[in-house]
Short mmCIF file of C-alpha atoms and ligand atoms in Angstrom, two decimals:
data_model
loop_
_atom_site.label_atom_id
_atom_site.label_comp_id
_atom_site.label_asym_id
_atom_site.label_seq_id
_atom_site.Cartn_x
_atom_site.Cartn_y
_atom_site.Cartn_z
CA MET A 328 0.00 0.00 0.00
CA THR A 329 1.32 3.46 -0.83
CA GLY A 330 2.03 5.97 1.92
CA PHE A 331 -0.74 8.16 0.57
CA ARG A 332 -3.29 5.36 0.77
CA GLU A 333 -2.16 4.51 4.29
CA GLU A 334 -2.51 8.11 5.35
CA ILE A 335 -6.08 8.32 4.02
CA ARG A 336 -7.04 5.01 5.59
CA ALA A 337 -5.63 5.95 8.99
CA TRP A 338 -7.32 9.35 8.97
CA LEU A 339 -10.70 7.92 7.95
CA ARG A 340 -10.44 5.16 10.54
CA GLU A 341 -9.66 7.61 13.33
CA GLN A 342 -12.55 9.90 12.42
CA LEU A 343 -15.11 7.19 11.70
CA GLU A 344 -14.37 5.24 14.84
CA GLY A 345 -14.44 8.46 16.86
CA GLU A 346 -16.62 11.52 16.64
CA PHE A 347 -18.26 10.58 13.34
CA ALA A 348 -18.90 6.90 14.06
CA HIS A 349 -22.67 7.44 13.90
CA ALA A 350 -22.38 9.05 10.48
CA ARG A 351 -21.00 5.93 8.79
CA GLY A 352 -22.89 4.91 5.69
CA LEU A 353 -25.37 7.79 5.83
CA GLY A 354 -26.71 9.41 2.66
CA GLY A 355 -26.30 8.60 -1.03
CA PRO A 356 -28.73 8.18 -3.89
CA GLY A 357 -32.25 7.63 -2.59
CA ARG A 358 -31.06 8.41 0.96
CA GLU A 359 -29.98 12.03 0.74
CA HIS A 360 -32.38 12.93 3.55
CA GLU A 361 -30.26 10.98 6.05
CA GLY A 362 -28.19 12.96 8.55
CA HIS A 363 -27.77 16.15 6.58
CA GLU A 364 -26.44 18.11 9.56
CA VAL A 365 -23.87 15.55 10.59
CA ARG A 366 -22.79 15.10 6.97
CA LEU A 367 -22.36 18.85 6.66
CA ALA A 368 -20.16 18.81 9.78
CA TRP A 369 -18.26 15.90 8.21
CA GLU A 370 -17.79 17.84 4.95
CA ARG A 371 -16.25 20.66 6.98
CA ARG A 372 -14.00 18.26 8.85
CA LEU A 373 -12.81 16.84 5.53
CA GLY A 374 -12.19 20.38 4.29
CA GLU A 375 -10.21 21.39 7.40
CA ALA A 376 -8.03 18.31 7.03
CA GLY A 377 -7.43 18.97 3.31
CA TRP A 378 -9.37 15.94 2.06
CA THR A 379 -11.71 17.78 -0.29
CA CYS A 380 -10.97 18.92 -3.84
CA LEU A 381 -7.76 16.90 -4.07
CA GLY A 382 -7.43 17.38 -7.82
CA TRP A 383 -7.77 21.16 -7.73
CA PRO A 384 -4.63 23.26 -8.24
CA ARG A 385 -2.76 24.14 -5.07
CA ARG A 386 -3.28 27.85 -5.57
CA TYR A 387 -7.02 27.29 -5.19
CA GLY A 388 -6.67 25.18 -2.08
CA GLY A 389 -6.41 21.75 -3.71
CA ARG A 390 -3.47 19.36 -3.66
CA ASP A 391 -2.80 19.10 -7.37
CA ALA A 392 -3.18 15.39 -6.65
CA PRO A 393 -2.44 13.06 -9.57
CA LEU A 394 -5.34 10.95 -10.77
CA ALA A 395 -4.01 7.80 -9.14
CA ASP A 396 -4.14 9.52 -5.74
CA GLN A 397 -7.64 10.84 -6.35
CA VAL A 398 -8.79 7.34 -7.22
CA ALA A 399 -7.07 5.97 -4.12
CA PHE A 400 -8.90 8.53 -2.03
CA HIS A 401 -12.30 7.68 -3.53
CA GLU A 402 -11.68 3.98 -3.10
CA GLU A 403 -10.61 4.26 0.51
CA TYR A 404 -13.51 6.59 1.17
CA ALA A 405 -16.03 4.08 -0.15
CA ARG A 406 -14.29 1.19 1.58
CA ALA A 407 -14.46 2.98 4.95
CA ASP A 408 -18.22 3.46 4.42
CA ALA A 409 -17.76 7.19 5.00
CA PRO A 410 -20.93 9.29 4.76
CA ALA A 411 -22.04 10.38 1.29
CA ARG A 412 -20.63 13.82 0.51
CA VAL A 413 -22.95 16.82 0.65
CA GLY A 414 -20.51 19.00 -1.29
CA HIS A 415 -20.09 16.86 -4.40
CA ILE A 416 -21.84 19.31 -6.76
CA GLY A 417 -19.49 22.08 -5.62
CA GLU A 418 -16.37 19.98 -5.75
CA GLY A 419 -17.13 18.01 -8.89
CA LEU A 420 -19.21 20.31 -11.09
CA ILE A 421 -19.12 24.02 -10.39
CA GLY A 422 -15.64 24.14 -8.80
CA PRO A 423 -13.81 22.83 -11.88
CA THR A 424 -15.98 25.07 -14.09
CA ILE A 425 -15.02 28.14 -12.06
CA ILE A 426 -11.38 27.09 -12.26
CA ASP A 427 -11.72 26.89 -16.07
CA PHE A 428 -13.86 29.91 -16.78
CA GLY A 429 -13.88 32.16 -13.71
CA THR A 430 -12.07 35.45 -13.20
CA GLU A 431 -9.47 35.59 -10.42
CA GLU A 432 -11.99 37.47 -8.31
CA GLN A 433 -14.64 34.76 -8.81
CA LYS A 434 -12.11 32.07 -7.93
CA ARG A 435 -11.17 33.87 -4.73
CA ARG A 436 -14.82 34.37 -3.81
CA PHE A 437 -16.30 30.96 -4.61
CA LEU A 438 -13.64 28.27 -4.42
CA PRO A 439 -12.58 28.45 -0.74
CA PRO A 440 -16.12 27.99 0.68
CA ILE A 441 -16.65 24.96 -1.59
CA ARG A 442 -13.39 23.45 -0.46
CA ARG A 443 -14.20 24.01 3.21
CA GLY A 444 -17.80 22.80 2.98
CA ARG A 445 -19.11 26.26 3.86
CA GLU A 446 -21.28 26.71 0.75
CA LEU A 447 -23.30 24.04 -1.04
CA TRP A 448 -24.41 24.29 -4.66
CA CYS A 449 -27.15 23.03 -6.94
CA GLN A 450 -27.47 22.85 -10.71
CA GLY A 451 -30.19 24.95 -12.36
CA TYR A 452 -30.30 23.63 -15.90
CA SER A 453 -33.48 21.59 -16.53
CA GLU A 454 -36.87 23.22 -16.96
CA PRO A 455 -40.31 21.79 -17.66
CA GLU A 456 -39.73 22.39 -21.40
CA ALA A 457 -35.96 21.92 -21.46
CA GLY A 458 -34.32 18.68 -20.38
CA SER A 459 -32.50 16.75 -23.06
CA ASP A 460 -33.07 19.75 -25.25
CA LEU A 461 -31.36 22.11 -22.86
CA ALA A 462 -31.08 24.87 -25.46
CA GLY A 463 -34.82 25.37 -24.96
CA VAL A 464 -34.35 27.12 -21.57
CA ARG A 465 -36.82 29.91 -20.97
CA THR A 466 -35.67 31.29 -17.63
CA ARG A 467 -34.80 34.91 -18.35
CA ALA A 468 -32.42 37.35 -16.74
CA ARG A 469 -31.90 41.05 -17.39
CA GLN A 470 -29.52 43.60 -15.93
CA GLU A 471 -30.95 46.22 -13.62
CA GLY A 472 -29.14 48.53 -11.20
CA GLY A 473 -25.88 46.55 -11.20
CA GLU A 474 -27.63 43.20 -10.78
CA TRP A 475 -29.10 40.38 -12.82
CA VAL A 476 -32.80 39.89 -12.20
CA LEU A 477 -34.15 36.38 -12.93
CA THR A 478 -37.61 35.10 -13.76
CA GLY A 479 -38.52 31.53 -14.62
CA GLN A 480 -38.70 27.96 -13.40
CA LYS A 481 -36.17 25.18 -13.05
CA THR A 482 -37.07 21.61 -12.23
CA TRP A 483 -35.48 18.37 -10.99
CA THR A 484 -32.94 20.54 -9.15
CA SER A 485 -31.10 18.09 -6.91
CA LEU A 486 -30.42 19.27 -3.37
CA ALA A 487 -31.77 22.79 -4.03
CA HIS A 488 -33.44 22.60 -0.62
CA VAL A 489 -30.06 22.58 1.13
CA ALA A 490 -28.04 24.62 -1.37
CA ASP A 491 -26.65 28.09 -0.72
CA TRP A 492 -26.00 28.82 -4.41
CA CYS A 493 -27.33 27.68 -7.76
CA PHE A 494 -25.61 27.85 -11.15
CA VAL A 495 -28.35 28.84 -13.53
CA LEU A 496 -28.50 28.70 -17.30
CA ALA A 497 -30.68 31.65 -18.31
CA ARG A 498 -31.58 33.54 -21.47
CA THR A 499 -30.08 37.01 -21.19
CA GLU A 500 -30.51 38.28 -24.76
CA PRO A 501 -34.18 38.85 -25.53
CA GLY A 502 -35.23 37.27 -28.82
CA SER A 503 -32.15 35.01 -28.94
CA ARG A 504 -32.68 31.39 -29.89
CA ARG A 505 -31.27 28.01 -28.98
CA HIS A 506 -27.62 28.00 -27.87
CA ALA A 507 -27.03 31.70 -28.43
CA GLY A 508 -27.87 34.42 -25.92
CA LEU A 509 -27.64 32.23 -22.81
CA SER A 510 -25.60 33.13 -19.73
CA TYR A 511 -24.30 31.06 -16.84
CA LEU A 512 -25.27 32.89 -13.67
CA LEU A 513 -24.31 32.20 -10.06
CA VAL A 514 -27.35 32.91 -7.92
CA PRO A 515 -27.72 32.93 -4.11
CA MET A 516 -30.63 30.74 -2.98
CA ASP A 517 -31.49 32.47 0.28
CA GLN A 518 -33.52 35.43 -0.97
CA PRO A 519 -37.20 36.34 -1.37
CA GLY A 520 -37.21 35.85 -5.18
CA VAL A 521 -36.33 32.13 -4.92
CA GLU A 522 -38.86 29.48 -3.95
CA VAL A 523 -37.96 25.80 -3.64
CA ARG A 524 -40.67 23.13 -3.77
CA PRO A 525 -39.64 19.52 -3.14
CA ILE A 526 -40.71 16.76 -5.56
CA VAL A 527 -41.41 13.33 -4.07
CA GLN A 528 -39.55 10.53 -5.87
CA LEU A 529 -40.33 6.85 -6.37
CA THR A 530 -38.32 6.10 -3.25
CA GLY A 531 -40.72 8.27 -1.22
CA THR A 532 -37.94 10.75 -0.46
CA SER A 533 -37.38 14.19 -1.96
CA GLU A 534 -33.93 14.83 -3.32
CA PHE A 535 -34.83 17.10 -6.14
CA ASN A 536 -37.07 20.12 -6.39
CA GLU A 537 -38.81 22.69 -8.48
CA VAL A 538 -37.13 26.09 -8.18
CA PHE A 539 -39.04 29.25 -9.01
CA PHE A 540 -37.27 32.55 -9.71
CA ASP A 541 -39.54 35.54 -9.38
CA GLY A 542 -37.38 38.65 -9.49
CA ALA A 543 -34.44 36.79 -7.90
CA ARG A 544 -31.25 38.82 -7.91
CA THR A 545 -27.55 38.31 -8.22
CA ALA A 546 -24.65 40.75 -8.65
CA ALA A 547 -23.77 41.73 -12.22
CA GLY A 548 -20.33 40.15 -11.74
CA ASN A 549 -21.79 36.73 -10.96
CA VAL A 550 -21.72 35.53 -14.54
CA LEU A 551 -19.29 32.78 -15.47
CA GLY A 552 -17.71 33.35 -18.89
CA ALA A 553 -18.96 36.21 -21.06
CA PRO A 554 -22.68 37.12 -20.98
CA GLY A 555 -24.40 35.38 -23.89
CA GLU A 556 -21.78 32.61 -23.99
CA GLY A 557 -23.22 30.43 -21.27
CA TRP A 558 -23.74 27.40 -23.50
CA ARG A 559 -20.01 26.68 -23.77
CA VAL A 560 -19.62 26.96 -20.00
CA ALA A 561 -22.69 24.77 -19.39
CA MET A 562 -21.31 22.03 -21.64
CA ALA A 563 -17.99 22.05 -19.79
CA THR A 564 -19.85 21.44 -16.51
CA LEU A 565 -21.75 18.54 -18.08
CA GLY A 566 -18.47 16.98 -19.16
CA TYR A 567 -17.31 17.11 -15.55
CA GLU A 568 -20.62 15.70 -14.34
CA ARG A 569 -20.42 12.68 -16.63
CA GLY A 570 -16.72 12.10 -16.14
CA ALA A 571 -16.39 12.64 -12.42
CA SER A 572 -19.09 10.16 -11.54
CA THR A 573 -16.80 7.29 -12.54
CA LEU A 574 -14.20 8.06 -9.88
CA GLY A 575 -14.38 5.68 -6.97
CA GLN A 576 -17.87 4.58 -7.89
CA GLN A 577 -16.78 1.02 -8.52
CA ILE A 578 -16.28 0.15 -4.88
CA GLY A 579 -19.82 1.24 -4.05
CA PHE A 580 -21.13 -0.83 -6.95
CA GLN A 581 -19.08 -3.83 -5.84
CA ARG A 582 -20.67 -3.62 -2.41
CA GLU A 583 -24.15 -3.45 -3.83
CA PHE A 584 -23.35 -6.37 -6.07
CA ASP A 585 -22.03 -8.36 -3.08
CA ARG A 586 -25.27 -7.66 -1.22
CA VAL A 587 -27.27 -8.94 -4.19
CA VAL A 588 -25.20 -12.16 -4.23
CA GLU A 589 -25.60 -12.59 -0.47
CA THR A 590 -29.36 -12.22 -0.84
CA ALA A 591 -29.41 -14.67 -3.75
CA ARG A 592 -27.67 -17.23 -1.53
CA ARG A 593 -30.07 -16.63 1.32
CA THR A 594 -33.26 -16.82 -0.72
CA GLY A 595 -32.15 -19.75 -2.85
CA ALA A 596 -32.20 -17.60 -6.00
CA ALA A 597 -28.52 -18.50 -6.50
CA GLY A 598 -29.68 -21.99 -7.49
CA ASP A 599 -31.81 -20.69 -10.34
CA PRO A 600 -29.80 -21.12 -13.58
CA VAL A 601 -31.18 -17.98 -15.21
CA LEU A 602 -30.46 -15.81 -12.17
CA ARG A 603 -26.99 -17.35 -11.83
CA ASP A 604 -26.30 -16.40 -15.41
CA ARG A 605 -27.45 -12.83 -14.77
CA LEU A 606 -25.28 -12.63 -11.64
CA VAL A 607 -22.17 -13.81 -13.48
CA ARG A 608 -22.83 -11.46 -16.37
CA SER A 609 -23.29 -8.56 -13.97
CA TRP A 610 -20.00 -9.37 -12.24
CA LEU A 611 -18.13 -9.54 -15.56
CA GLU A 612 -19.60 -6.25 -16.67
CA LEU A 613 -18.53 -4.64 -13.43
CA ARG A 614 -14.96 -5.71 -14.20
CA ILE A 615 -15.22 -4.21 -17.69
CA MET A 616 -16.60 -1.03 -16.20
CA ARG A 617 -13.50 -0.67 -14.08
CA LEU A 618 -11.31 -0.76 -17.18
CA ASN A 619 -13.56 1.74 -18.91
CA ALA A 620 -13.35 4.04 -15.90
CA LEU A 621 -9.57 3.92 -16.02
CA ARG A 622 -9.67 4.91 -19.67
CA THR A 623 -12.01 7.82 -18.95
CA MET A 624 -9.76 8.94 -16.14
CA THR A 625 -6.74 8.88 -18.41
CA SER A 626 -8.54 11.19 -20.79
CA LEU A 627 -9.74 13.35 -17.90
CA SER A 628 -6.16 13.89 -16.85
CA ALA A 629 -5.48 15.26 -20.32
CA GLY A 630 -8.12 18.00 -19.94
CA THR A 631 -11.88 18.46 -20.08
CA PRO A 632 -13.65 15.13 -20.66
CA GLY A 633 -14.84 14.39 -24.19
CA PRO A 634 -17.16 11.70 -25.58
CA GLU A 635 -15.35 9.08 -23.43
CA ALA A 636 -17.32 10.47 -20.52
CA SER A 637 -20.52 9.60 -22.41
CA ILE A 638 -19.36 6.03 -22.94
CA ALA A 639 -18.65 5.64 -19.24
CA LYS A 640 -21.96 7.29 -18.23
CA LEU A 641 -23.98 5.09 -20.60
CA TYR A 642 -22.22 1.95 -19.45
CA TRP A 643 -22.42 2.46 -15.69
CA SER A 644 -25.98 3.73 -15.65
CA GLU A 645 -27.36 0.90 -17.79
CA TRP A 646 -25.42 -1.62 -15.73
CA HIS A 647 -26.65 -0.15 -12.47
CA ARG A 648 -30.25 -0.19 -13.63
CA ARG A 649 -29.92 -3.87 -14.54
CA LEU A 650 -28.35 -4.52 -11.13
CA GLY A 651 -31.43 -2.89 -9.57
CA GLU A 652 -33.66 -5.30 -11.50
CA LEU A 653 -31.51 -8.22 -10.41
CA ALA A 654 -31.69 -6.99 -6.81
CA GLN A 655 -35.46 -7.28 -7.02
CA ALA A 656 -35.37 -10.65 -8.77
CA VAL A 657 -33.16 -12.33 -6.15
CA GLN A 658 -35.53 -11.29 -3.38
CA GLY A 659 -38.38 -13.13 -5.04
CA ARG A 660 -41.86 -12.12 -4.00
CA ALA A 661 -40.53 -10.60 -0.77
CA GLY A 662 -39.02 -7.80 -2.86
CA LEU A 663 -42.51 -6.61 -3.76
CA VAL A 664 -43.57 -5.72 -0.23
CA ALA A 665 -42.01 -3.61 2.49
CA ASP A 666 -41.51 -5.13 5.93
CA GLY A 667 -44.00 -4.04 8.62
CA PRO A 668 -44.53 -0.42 9.71
CA PRO A 669 -43.07 2.14 9.06
CA TYR A 670 -42.75 0.42 5.66
CA GLU A 671 -39.23 1.59 4.98
CA LEU A 672 -37.72 0.23 1.79
CA ASN A 673 -34.87 -2.21 2.23
CA ASP A 674 -31.53 -1.44 0.57
CA LEU A 675 -32.22 -3.61 -2.46
CA GLN A 676 -35.68 -2.16 -3.06
CA ARG A 677 -34.21 1.33 -2.81
CA LEU A 678 -31.46 0.36 -5.21
CA TYR A 679 -34.05 -0.87 -7.70
CA LEU A 680 -36.21 2.24 -7.50
CA PHE A 681 -33.45 4.82 -7.50
CA SER A 682 -31.45 3.18 -10.25
CA ARG A 683 -34.32 3.97 -12.64
CA ALA A 684 -33.08 7.58 -12.48
CA ASP A 685 -29.49 6.73 -13.43
CA THR A 686 -30.24 6.53 -17.14
CA ILE A 687 -31.98 9.91 -17.04
CA TYR A 688 -29.89 12.41 -15.06
CA ALA A 689 -26.59 13.84 -16.35
CA GLY A 690 -28.03 13.21 -19.83
CA SER A 691 -30.29 10.27 -20.67
CA SER A 692 -28.98 7.10 -22.32
CA GLU A 693 -30.50 8.14 -25.65
CA ILE A 694 -28.62 11.44 -25.49
CA GLN A 695 -25.34 9.69 -24.61
CA ARG A 696 -25.85 7.38 -27.59
CA ASN A 697 -26.42 10.38 -29.85
CA ILE A 698 -23.16 11.93 -28.61
CA ILE A 699 -21.25 8.70 -29.15
CA ALA A 700 -22.81 8.25 -32.60
CA GLU A 701 -21.92 11.75 -33.73
CA ARG A 702 -18.60 12.41 -32.04
CA THR A 703 -17.04 8.98 -31.81
CA LEU A 704 -18.48 7.16 -34.82
CA GLY A 705 -18.81 10.26 -36.98
CA LEU A 706 -22.41 9.43 -37.92
CA PRO A 707 -24.60 12.24 -39.25
CA LYS A 708 -26.81 14.11 -36.78
CA GLY A 709 -30.02 12.22 -35.96
C1 FAD B 1699 -32.51 11.96 -10.05
C2 FAD B 1699 -32.41 13.12 -11.00
C3 FAD B 1699 -31.70 14.23 -10.60
C4 FAD B 1699 -31.62 15.34 -11.46
N1 FAD B 1699 -30.94 16.45 -11.03
C5 FAD B 1699 -30.90 17.55 -11.81
C6 FAD B 1699 -30.26 18.75 -11.35
O1 FAD B 1699 -29.72 18.80 -10.25
N2 FAD B 1699 -30.29 19.83 -12.15
C7 FAD B 1699 -30.86 19.82 -13.39
O2 FAD B 1699 -30.80 20.84 -14.07
N3 FAD B 1699 -31.49 18.71 -13.87
C8 FAD B 1699 -31.52 17.58 -13.09
N4 FAD B 1699 -32.16 16.44 -13.55
C9 FAD B 1699 -32.86 16.50 -14.81
C10 FAD B 1699 -32.23 15.72 -15.94
O3 FAD B 1699 -31.09 16.37 -16.41
C11 FAD B 1699 -33.30 15.57 -17.02
O4 FAD B 1699 -34.34 14.78 -16.50
C12 FAD B 1699 -32.75 14.93 -18.28
O5 FAD B 1699 -31.85 15.79 -18.92
C13 FAD B 1699 -33.86 14.51 -19.25
O6 FAD B 1699 -34.70 15.58 -19.51
P1 FAD B 1699 -36.30 15.45 -19.35
O7 FAD B 1699 -36.58 14.83 -18.03
O8 FAD B 1699 -36.88 16.78 -19.66
O9 FAD B 1699 -36.73 14.41 -20.44
P2 FAD B 1699 -36.93 14.69 -21.99
O10 FAD B 1699 -35.79 15.49 -22.51
O11 FAD B 1699 -38.30 15.21 -22.21
O12 FAD B 1699 -36.80 13.24 -22.59
C14 FAD B 1699 -37.87 12.29 -22.56
C15 FAD B 1699 -37.40 11.03 -23.29
O13 FAD B 1699 -37.10 11.34 -24.67
C16 FAD B 1699 -35.76 10.96 -24.97
N5 FAD B 1699 -35.18 11.94 -25.91
C17 FAD B 1699 -35.21 13.29 -25.76
N6 FAD B 1699 -34.53 13.87 -26.79
C18 FAD B 1699 -34.07 12.88 -27.58
C19 FAD B 1699 -33.28 12.84 -28.77
N7 FAD B 1699 -32.83 13.96 -29.35
N8 FAD B 1699 -32.97 11.63 -29.29
C20 FAD B 1699 -33.41 10.47 -28.70
N9 FAD B 1699 -34.16 10.46 -27.57
C21 FAD B 1699 -34.48 11.64 -27.02
C22 FAD B 1699 -35.03 10.96 -23.65
O14 FAD B 1699 -33.90 10.13 -23.68
C23 FAD B 1699 -36.11 10.46 -22.71
O15 FAD B 1699 -36.17 9.05 -22.75
C24 FAD B 1699 -32.25 15.32 -12.72
C25 FAD B 1699 -32.97 14.17 -13.11
C26 FAD B 1699 -33.06 13.08 -12.26
C27 FAD B 1699 -33.84 11.90 -12.72
#
């Protein structure tokens, strides 16, 4: 084991056997409601100890950590069953985008609170009429008295109910169409012009929201990239979103897979030839995914992720959705009902229900296939 890996492992062990022992395993997809306060305290502890934003440049508070070290960190983190991060949108999406496109002043203002877990972010892209077709955004913003004033509605905004800031794609040039005339605005959430309404998901929990802007305001300087050129900035963030999700994810998947196998043994499903075949196939695909992730990471280290990120996103999300179906199948009929009151879902039921979303967010599978078709295979636009 490398010294770096040992250092991470020792630090996580000390923290997770001590003060944060009760936070172990809290949070994650379908369980974001768990222990928000303690996970926020944990995020800050990570930040104080320099364990957030490892890949960021040193001058912005990161460690300039090589990819191998970042992967080691993610792996050890998952292995230690550390709580799910509350600052992942800041660290993984908006932080790198600010580093790429922000002015020095914006970097000084926004990066340190992300790194220290002092400000949480959400992503204001999708709208009722603009999801896959993001260029259809209708939220408008105009300049007035040294501020941007926003009007419109976003939807499916993950974690908006706990976020301090939102990065919003808005139309700032009246009459502009499609990709032109959009700006990428950084908007504080705690103000009278912003209303957040939770949406209940299949899992019964609410992790995403509708967000209404009715005269919401942000300073004129809170635009990332030039006004009217928000599309380019928005695409860079999406590249990070699709690419970053592969880091360290494998260990979590391996654990879920192990739980499915354990259940199959317990219920007798492991003796069913068809289910055995599906289990073996799933295991093999998980191995392949690991190799794919390494390839994506190699290209990530060479700059902003390209279509490789789409290949990885398509592969992991489809695999995970199939694992969810397998998780249900190995439970047999018991998987169809919740145990007695309060009728909480078990881990495998939650996995099944939440994994339906994997092939939708960060760009649906159909959209990833279009990107691969056009940019990797050179096929004409569909
Ligand atoms: C759990 C979850 C969290 C999310 N979090 C956020 C968030 O934090 N911020 C945010 O902005 N958004 C978020 N989203 C929204 C997500 O980005 C959109 O749901 C997604 O982009 C799809 O858009 P849509 O729902 O409008 O579906 P639509 O775009 O209406 O698509 C409907 C169907 O048509 C297909 N389709 C659409 N266009 C094409 C095409 N050109 N070719 C082939 N098929 C096509 C799609 O693949 C899909 O199957 C989240 C979604 C989920 C499920």
